[in-house]
Amino acid sequence: MASFSTRRTRTTRMLAAGAVLGLAALSLSACSGDSSADASGDGNVGVSLIVKTTTNPFFVSMQDGAKKAAETSGVDLKLAAGKSDGDEATQIQAIENAISDGDKGILITPNGPSVVDALKKARDAGLYVIALDTPPDPADAADITFATDNFAAGEQIGQWTAEKLDGKKAVIGMVDLFDDKIVSVDYTRDQGFLTGMGIDAADDKVNGDEAKSGKYTGGKGGDYEIAGNQASQGAEDGGRTAMETLLAGNPDINVVYTINEPAAAGAYEALKAAGKEKDTLVVSIDGGCSGVSNVKQGIIDATAQQYPVKMAELGVEAITKLAETGEKPETTEGLDFFNTGSKLVTEEKMSGVESIDAAEASKICWGK
């Protein structure tokens, strides 16, 4: 595991590099879906897009973009999705279907570790496998991943939080994704946030193993206390329940990290019901139009905006190029995936933390 300072330097550097490379790279449209339906019927390159769920607008935006990309790229695009975030069984069946249909490739946002064996089977059958948004574990279970550098995105909101605290004690509630399985997007965002705060995250693939109290070194530095970790399933109702549980254990929470914006919206409702919404910082990762609106309204104090349409565009283009020329995409230097970049969105700029405001973010948000 890299040291604290090395990890912080690496991810900051890679975030900037990923954003530049992402803009200079191939251009297309996006990906994701629900059920096994054809989105484009006239192409001759068969591709299955398998997302986590279509109850989250992030994946719906992927779906819409992928359809447009398929229309212009000569791709027969089939769509499938888990019934909920974490539904591995439906994704495994969709992978089996792609193999049976003789598809050229699979684009997938993996719902958990159980899909890895199915992805290996697909690759053994000659399909090109591209992960989107969530790198599988191990990363080489896919041929390449197009994703946000989730650790760096977590660092962005952690650095902003440390600056905003201005030396005050941080009593932190961690609203994560799962507590019954391990997926990379869950631990990289969580650990990135802690690292950005200046808290030693210990094992960077394990949520909740950091020291429960101590000093954070970000911003002016100060004392911190971890009130606990609760799973949200990445959903608004799960975020509310997680926040209610955290408050029951420690009513002094004044900082809330959330895995995504639906969970953040739910956490805010719990804080509001407890009369604590005005005195608590809520930070998140996503950058959807509803989340950006919540930043404008003060429901979310800062979020890291990511770009699902770009992920999908690059995925569709990569499989099309592979089918036509045999050319394979390359990862971002220093990472085991291609970084599609992120930007911090907040109405309160902090010294030394690069950000955009909600008005600017609304011009490039997804899920309109």
Coordinates of C-alpha atoms in Angstrom, one line a residue:
M1 CA 0.0 0.0 0.0
A2 CA 1.4 3.5 -0.9
S3 CA 2.2 5.8 1.9
F4 CA -0.2 8.6 2.9
S5 CA 1.8 11.3 1.2
T6 CA 2.6 9.3 -1.9
R7 CA -1.1 8.4 -2.4
R8 CA -2.2 12.0 -2.1
T9 CA 0.4 13.2 -4.6
R10 CA -0.3 10.4 -7.0
T11 CA -4.0 10.9 -7.1
T12 CA -3.8 14.7 -7.4
R13 CA -1.5 14.4 -10.4
M14 CA -3.5 11.6 -12.0
L15 CA -6.7 13.6 -11.6
A16 CA -5.3 16.4 -13.7
A17 CA -3.7 14.0 -16.2
G18 CA -6.9 12.1 -16.6
A19 CA -9.0 15.1 -17.3
V20 CA -6.6 16.3 -20.0
L21 CA -6.4 12.9 -21.6
G22 CA -10.1 12.4 -21.4
L23 CA -10.8 15.6 -23.4
A24 CA -8.1 14.7 -25.9
A25 CA -9.3 11.1 -26.4
L26 CA -11.8 9.5 -28.6
S27 CA -15.3 11.2 -28.8
L28 CA -18.7 9.5 -28.9
S29 CA -21.8 9.3 -26.8
A30 CA -22.6 6.9 -23.7
C31 CA -24.1 3.8 -22.2
S32 CA -26.4 1.8 -19.9
G33 CA -29.8 0.2 -19.6
D34 CA -32.6 -1.9 -18.3
S35 CA -33.8 -5.3 -19.6
S36 CA -32.5 -7.0 -22.7
A37 CA -33.8 -4.8 -25.5
D38 CA -32.1 -3.7 -28.7
A39 CA -31.3 0.0 -28.8
S40 CA -30.0 -0.1 -32.4
G41 CA -31.0 -2.6 -34.9
D42 CA -29.0 -2.1 -38.0
G43 CA -25.3 -2.4 -36.9
N44 CA -23.2 -5.4 -37.2
V45 CA -21.1 -5.1 -34.1
G46 CA -23.0 -6.7 -31.2
V47 CA -22.4 -5.1 -27.8
S48 CA -24.2 -5.7 -24.5
L49 CA -24.4 -2.8 -22.0
I50 CA -25.0 -4.1 -18.5
V51 CA -25.4 -1.4 -15.8
K52 CA -26.0 -1.7 -12.1
T53 CA -29.6 -0.4 -12.1
T54 CA -31.8 2.1 -13.9
T55 CA -33.2 3.5 -10.6
N56 CA -30.2 5.8 -10.5
P57 CA -30.1 8.7 -13.0
F58 CA -26.3 8.2 -13.4
F59 CA -26.9 4.9 -15.2
V60 CA -29.9 6.2 -17.1
S61 CA -27.6 8.9 -18.5
M62 CA -25.1 6.2 -19.5
Q63 CA -27.9 4.3 -21.2
D64 CA -29.2 7.4 -23.2
G65 CA -25.7 8.2 -24.3
A66 CA -24.9 4.7 -25.4
K67 CA -28.0 4.6 -27.5
K68 CA -26.9 7.7 -29.4
A69 CA -23.4 6.4 -29.8
A70 CA -24.7 3.1 -31.1
E71 CA -26.8 4.8 -33.7
T72 CA -23.7 6.5 -35.2
S73 CA -21.2 3.7 -34.7
G74 CA -22.7 0.7 -36.4
V75 CA -23.4 -1.1 -33.2
D76 CA -26.2 -3.4 -32.2
L77 CA -26.6 -2.4 -28.6
K78 CA -28.5 -4.6 -26.2
L79 CA -29.3 -3.2 -22.7
A80 CA -29.5 -5.0 -19.4
A81 CA -29.5 -3.8 -15.7
G82 CA -29.6 -5.2 -12.2
K83 CA -32.9 -4.9 -10.4
S84 CA -31.0 -2.8 -7.8
D85 CA -27.5 -1.7 -7.0
G86 CA -25.7 -4.9 -5.9
D87 CA -27.8 -7.4 -7.9
E88 CA -25.1 -9.6 -9.3
A89 CA -27.4 -12.5 -10.4
T90 CA -29.1 -10.5 -13.1
Q91 CA -25.8 -9.2 -14.4
I92 CA -24.4 -12.7 -14.6
Q93 CA -27.4 -13.8 -16.6
A94 CA -26.9 -10.9 -19.0
I95 CA -23.2 -11.8 -19.5
E96 CA -24.3 -15.4 -20.3
N97 CA -26.8 -14.0 -22.8
A98 CA -24.1 -11.9 -24.5
I99 CA -21.9 -15.0 -24.9
S100 CA -24.8 -17.0 -26.3
D101 CA -25.7 -14.1 -28.7
G102 CA -22.2 -14.0 -30.1
D103 CA -21.6 -10.4 -29.1
K104 CA -18.3 -8.7 -29.9
G105 CA -18.1 -7.1 -26.5
I106 CA -19.6 -6.2 -23.1
L107 CA -19.8 -2.9 -21.4
I108 CA -20.5 -3.3 -17.7
T109 CA -20.7 -1.4 -14.4
P110 CA -20.1 -4.4 -12.1
N111 CA -22.4 -4.9 -9.2
G112 CA -20.0 -7.0 -7.1
P113 CA -17.2 -9.6 -7.0
S114 CA -19.5 -12.5 -8.1
V115 CA -19.6 -11.2 -11.7
V116 CA -15.8 -11.6 -12.1
D117 CA -16.0 -15.3 -13.0
A118 CA -18.7 -14.6 -15.6
L119 CA -16.5 -11.9 -17.1
K120 CA -13.6 -14.3 -17.4
K121 CA -15.9 -16.8 -19.2
A122 CA -16.9 -14.0 -21.6
R123 CA -13.3 -13.1 -22.3
D124 CA -12.4 -16.8 -22.8
A125 CA -15.2 -16.9 -25.4
G126 CA -13.6 -14.1 -27.3
L127 CA -15.6 -11.1 -26.1
Y128 CA -13.9 -7.8 -25.3
V129 CA -14.9 -6.7 -21.8
I130 CA -14.9 -3.0 -20.8
A131 CA -15.9 -1.9 -17.3
L132 CA -17.5 1.5 -16.8
D133 CA -17.5 3.6 -13.6
T134 CA -16.5 0.7 -11.3
P135 CA -13.3 -1.1 -11.9
P136 CA -13.6 -4.8 -11.2
D137 CA -11.4 -6.4 -8.5
P138 CA -8.9 -7.4 -9.8
A139 CA -8.8 -4.7 -12.5
D140 CA -7.6 -7.1 -15.1
A141 CA -10.9 -9.0 -15.0
A142 CA -11.8 -6.5 -17.7
D143 CA -9.7 -5.6 -20.7
I144 CA -9.9 -1.9 -19.7
T145 CA -12.0 0.3 -17.4
F146 CA -13.3 3.8 -18.3
A147 CA -14.0 5.5 -15.0
T148 CA -13.7 8.5 -12.7
D149 CA -10.6 8.3 -10.5
N150 CA -12.9 7.7 -7.5
F151 CA -10.0 8.0 -5.0
A152 CA -9.1 11.4 -6.4
A153 CA -12.8 12.5 -6.4
G154 CA -13.0 11.5 -2.8
E155 CA -9.8 13.5 -2.1
Q156 CA -11.4 16.6 -3.6
I157 CA -14.4 16.6 -1.3
G158 CA -12.1 15.7 1.7
Q159 CA -9.8 18.6 1.0
W160 CA -12.7 21.0 0.7
T161 CA -14.2 19.7 3.9
A162 CA -10.9 20.1 5.8
E163 CA -10.6 23.7 4.6
K164 CA -14.2 24.5 5.4
L165 CA -13.9 23.2 9.0
D166 CA -11.2 25.9 9.6
G167 CA -9.7 24.0 12.4
K168 CA -12.9 22.9 14.1
K169 CA -13.3 19.3 15.4
A170 CA -14.8 17.0 12.8
V171 CA -17.3 14.4 14.0
I172 CA -17.7 12.3 10.8
G173 CA -20.5 10.1 9.7
M174 CA -19.6 7.8 6.8
V175 CA -22.5 6.8 4.5
D176 CA -21.0 4.1 2.3
L177 CA -22.5 1.8 -0.4
F178 CA -22.5 -1.7 1.0
D179 CA -21.7 -3.6 4.2
D180 CA -22.2 -7.1 2.7
K181 CA -19.8 -7.0 -0.3
I182 CA -16.7 -5.2 -1.4
V183 CA -16.7 -3.1 -4.6
S184 CA -13.9 -0.7 -5.6
V185 CA -16.1 2.4 -6.0
D186 CA -17.2 2.0 -2.4
Y187 CA -13.7 1.8 -0.8
T188 CA -11.9 4.2 -3.1
R189 CA -14.3 7.1 -2.5
D190 CA -14.4 6.5 1.2
Q191 CA -10.6 6.2 1.5
G192 CA -10.1 9.1 -0.8
F193 CA -12.3 11.3 1.3
L194 CA -10.4 10.4 4.5
T195 CA -7.0 11.0 2.7
G196 CA -8.2 14.4 1.5
M197 CA -9.1 15.3 5.1
G198 CA -5.6 14.3 6.2
I199 CA -6.7 11.2 8.0
D200 CA -4.6 8.0 7.6
A201 CA -7.0 5.6 6.0
A202 CA -4.9 2.5 7.0
D203 CA -5.7 -0.4 4.5
D204 CA -6.9 1.5 1.4
K205 CA -9.2 -1.4 0.4
V206 CA -11.1 -1.6 3.7
N207 CA -13.7 0.8 4.9
G208 CA -13.9 1.6 8.6
D209 CA -10.4 0.4 9.7
E210 CA -8.9 3.8 10.3
A211 CA -8.3 5.1 13.8
K212 CA -11.6 6.2 15.3
S213 CA -10.2 9.5 16.6
G214 CA -7.1 11.6 16.2
K215 CA -5.9 14.6 14.2
Y216 CA -6.8 15.5 10.6
T217 CA -4.0 17.4 8.9
G218 CA -6.0 19.0 5.9
G219 CA -6.7 22.7 6.0
K220 CA -5.7 24.2 9.3
G221 CA -5.9 20.7 10.9
G222 CA -7.8 19.7 14.0
D223 CA -9.3 16.8 16.0
Y224 CA -11.5 14.3 14.4
E225 CA -13.8 11.5 15.5
I226 CA -15.4 8.8 13.2
A227 CA -19.0 8.3 14.4
G228 CA -19.4 5.2 12.3
N229 CA -20.0 3.7 8.8
Q230 CA -23.4 2.8 7.5
A231 CA -24.4 1.3 4.2
S232 CA -27.0 3.1 2.0
Q233 CA -27.2 0.8 -1.1
G234 CA -26.6 4.1 -3.0
A235 CA -30.3 5.0 -2.6
E236 CA -32.1 7.9 -1.1
D237 CA -34.1 5.8 1.4
G238 CA -30.9 3.9 2.3
G239 CA -29.1 7.2 2.9
R240 CA -31.9 8.4 5.2
T241 CA -31.8 5.2 7.2
A242 CA -28.0 5.2 7.4
M243 CA -28.0 8.8 8.7
E244 CA -30.7 8.1 11.2
T245 CA -28.6 5.2 12.6
L246 CA -25.5 7.3 12.7
L247 CA -27.3 10.1 14.6
A248 CA -28.8 7.7 17.1
G249 CA -25.2 6.6 17.9
N250 CA -23.7 10.1 17.9
P251 CA -25.9 13.2 17.7
D252 CA -22.9 15.5 17.5
I253 CA -22.1 14.6 13.9
N254 CA -21.1 17.7 11.9
V255 CA -19.6 16.2 8.7
V256 CA -21.3 13.6 6.5
Y257 CA -19.5 11.8 3.7
T258 CA -21.9 10.1 1.2
I259 CA -21.2 7.6 -1.5
N260 CA -23.4 9.4 -4.0
E261 CA -26.0 12.1 -4.4
P262 CA -29.1 10.0 -3.8
A263 CA -27.7 8.8 -0.5
A264 CA -26.8 12.5 0.2
A265 CA -30.3 13.6 -0.4
G266 CA -31.6 10.9 2.0
A267 CA -29.0 11.8 4.7
Y268 CA -30.0 15.5 4.5
E269 CA -33.7 14.5 5.1
A270 CA -32.6 12.7 8.3
L271 CA -30.5 15.7 9.4
K272 CA -33.4 18.0 8.7
A273 CA -35.8 15.9 10.7
A274 CA -33.4 16.0 13.6
G275 CA -33.0 19.8 13.2
K276 CA -29.3 19.4 12.4
E277 CA -29.2 20.3 8.7
K278 CA -27.8 23.8 9.2
D279 CA -24.9 22.8 11.3
T280 CA -23.7 19.8 9.3
L281 CA -21.6 19.6 6.2
V282 CA -22.8 17.1 3.6
V283 CA -20.4 16.1 0.8
S284 CA -20.8 13.6 -2.0
I285 CA -19.8 12.4 -5.5
D286 CA -21.8 12.3 -8.7
G287 CA -22.5 15.7 -10.3
G288 CA -25.9 14.9 -11.7
C289 CA -28.3 17.7 -12.5
S290 CA -30.4 17.0 -9.4
G291 CA -27.3 16.9 -7.2
V292 CA -26.0 20.2 -8.7
S293 CA -29.4 21.7 -7.9
N294 CA -29.0 20.4 -4.4
V295 CA -25.6 22.2 -4.2
K296 CA -27.2 25.4 -5.3
Q297 CA -29.9 25.0 -2.6
G298 CA -27.4 24.2 0.2
I299 CA -28.6 20.6 0.6
I300 CA -25.2 19.3 -0.5
D301 CA -22.3 21.5 0.4
A302 CA -19.8 20.1 -2.1
T303 CA -19.8 17.2 -4.7
A304 CA -17.3 15.8 -7.2
Q305 CA -18.9 15.8 -10.6
Q306 CA -18.2 12.8 -12.8
Y307 CA -19.0 12.1 -16.5
P308 CA -20.9 8.9 -17.2
V309 CA -21.7 9.9 -20.8
K310 CA -17.9 10.2 -21.5
M311 CA -17.4 6.7 -20.0
A312 CA -20.0 5.3 -22.3
E313 CA -18.8 7.1 -25.4
L314 CA -15.3 5.8 -24.9
G315 CA -16.6 2.3 -24.3
V316 CA -18.7 2.2 -27.4
E317 CA -15.9 3.7 -29.5
A318 CA -13.3 1.3 -28.1
I319 CA -15.2 -1.8 -29.0
T320 CA -16.1 -0.4 -32.5
K321 CA -12.4 0.4 -33.1
L322 CA -11.4 -3.0 -31.9
A323 CA -13.8 -4.7 -34.3
E324 CA -12.7 -2.6 -37.2
T325 CA -9.0 -2.2 -36.7
G326 CA -7.9 -4.4 -33.8
E327 CA -6.7 -1.3 -32.0
K328 CA -7.1 -1.5 -28.2
P329 CA -7.3 1.5 -25.9
E330 CA -4.7 2.3 -23.3
T331 CA -5.0 3.2 -19.6
T332 CA -4.1 6.5 -18.1
E333 CA -0.4 6.7 -17.2
G334 CA 0.2 5.5 -13.6
L335 CA -3.3 4.0 -13.2
D336 CA -4.9 0.6 -14.2
F337 CA -7.9 2.3 -15.8
F338 CA -8.6 5.3 -18.1
N339 CA -9.5 8.3 -15.9
T340 CA -12.4 10.3 -17.3
G341 CA -11.9 13.1 -14.8
S342 CA -13.9 14.9 -12.2
K343 CA -14.5 18.5 -11.0
L344 CA -15.4 19.8 -7.5
V345 CA -18.8 21.6 -7.4
T346 CA -19.6 24.0 -4.6
E347 CA -21.0 27.4 -3.9
E348 CA -18.2 28.1 -1.3
K349 CA -14.8 28.2 -2.8
M350 CA -11.9 27.2 -0.5
S351 CA -8.3 28.3 -0.7
G352 CA -6.1 25.9 -2.6
V353 CA -9.1 23.7 -3.7
E354 CA -10.0 24.1 -7.4
S355 CA -13.7 24.1 -7.9
I356 CA -16.6 25.3 -10.1
D357 CA -19.9 26.6 -9.0
A358 CA -23.4 25.1 -9.5
A359 CA -24.2 27.5 -12.4
E360 CA -21.1 26.2 -14.4
A361 CA -21.7 22.6 -13.3
S362 CA -25.3 22.8 -14.5
K363 CA -24.1 23.3 -18.1
I364 CA -22.3 20.0 -18.1
C365 CA -24.4 17.9 -15.7
W366 CA -26.2 14.7 -16.6
G367 CA -29.7 13.4 -15.9
K368 CA -31.5 16.6 -17.1

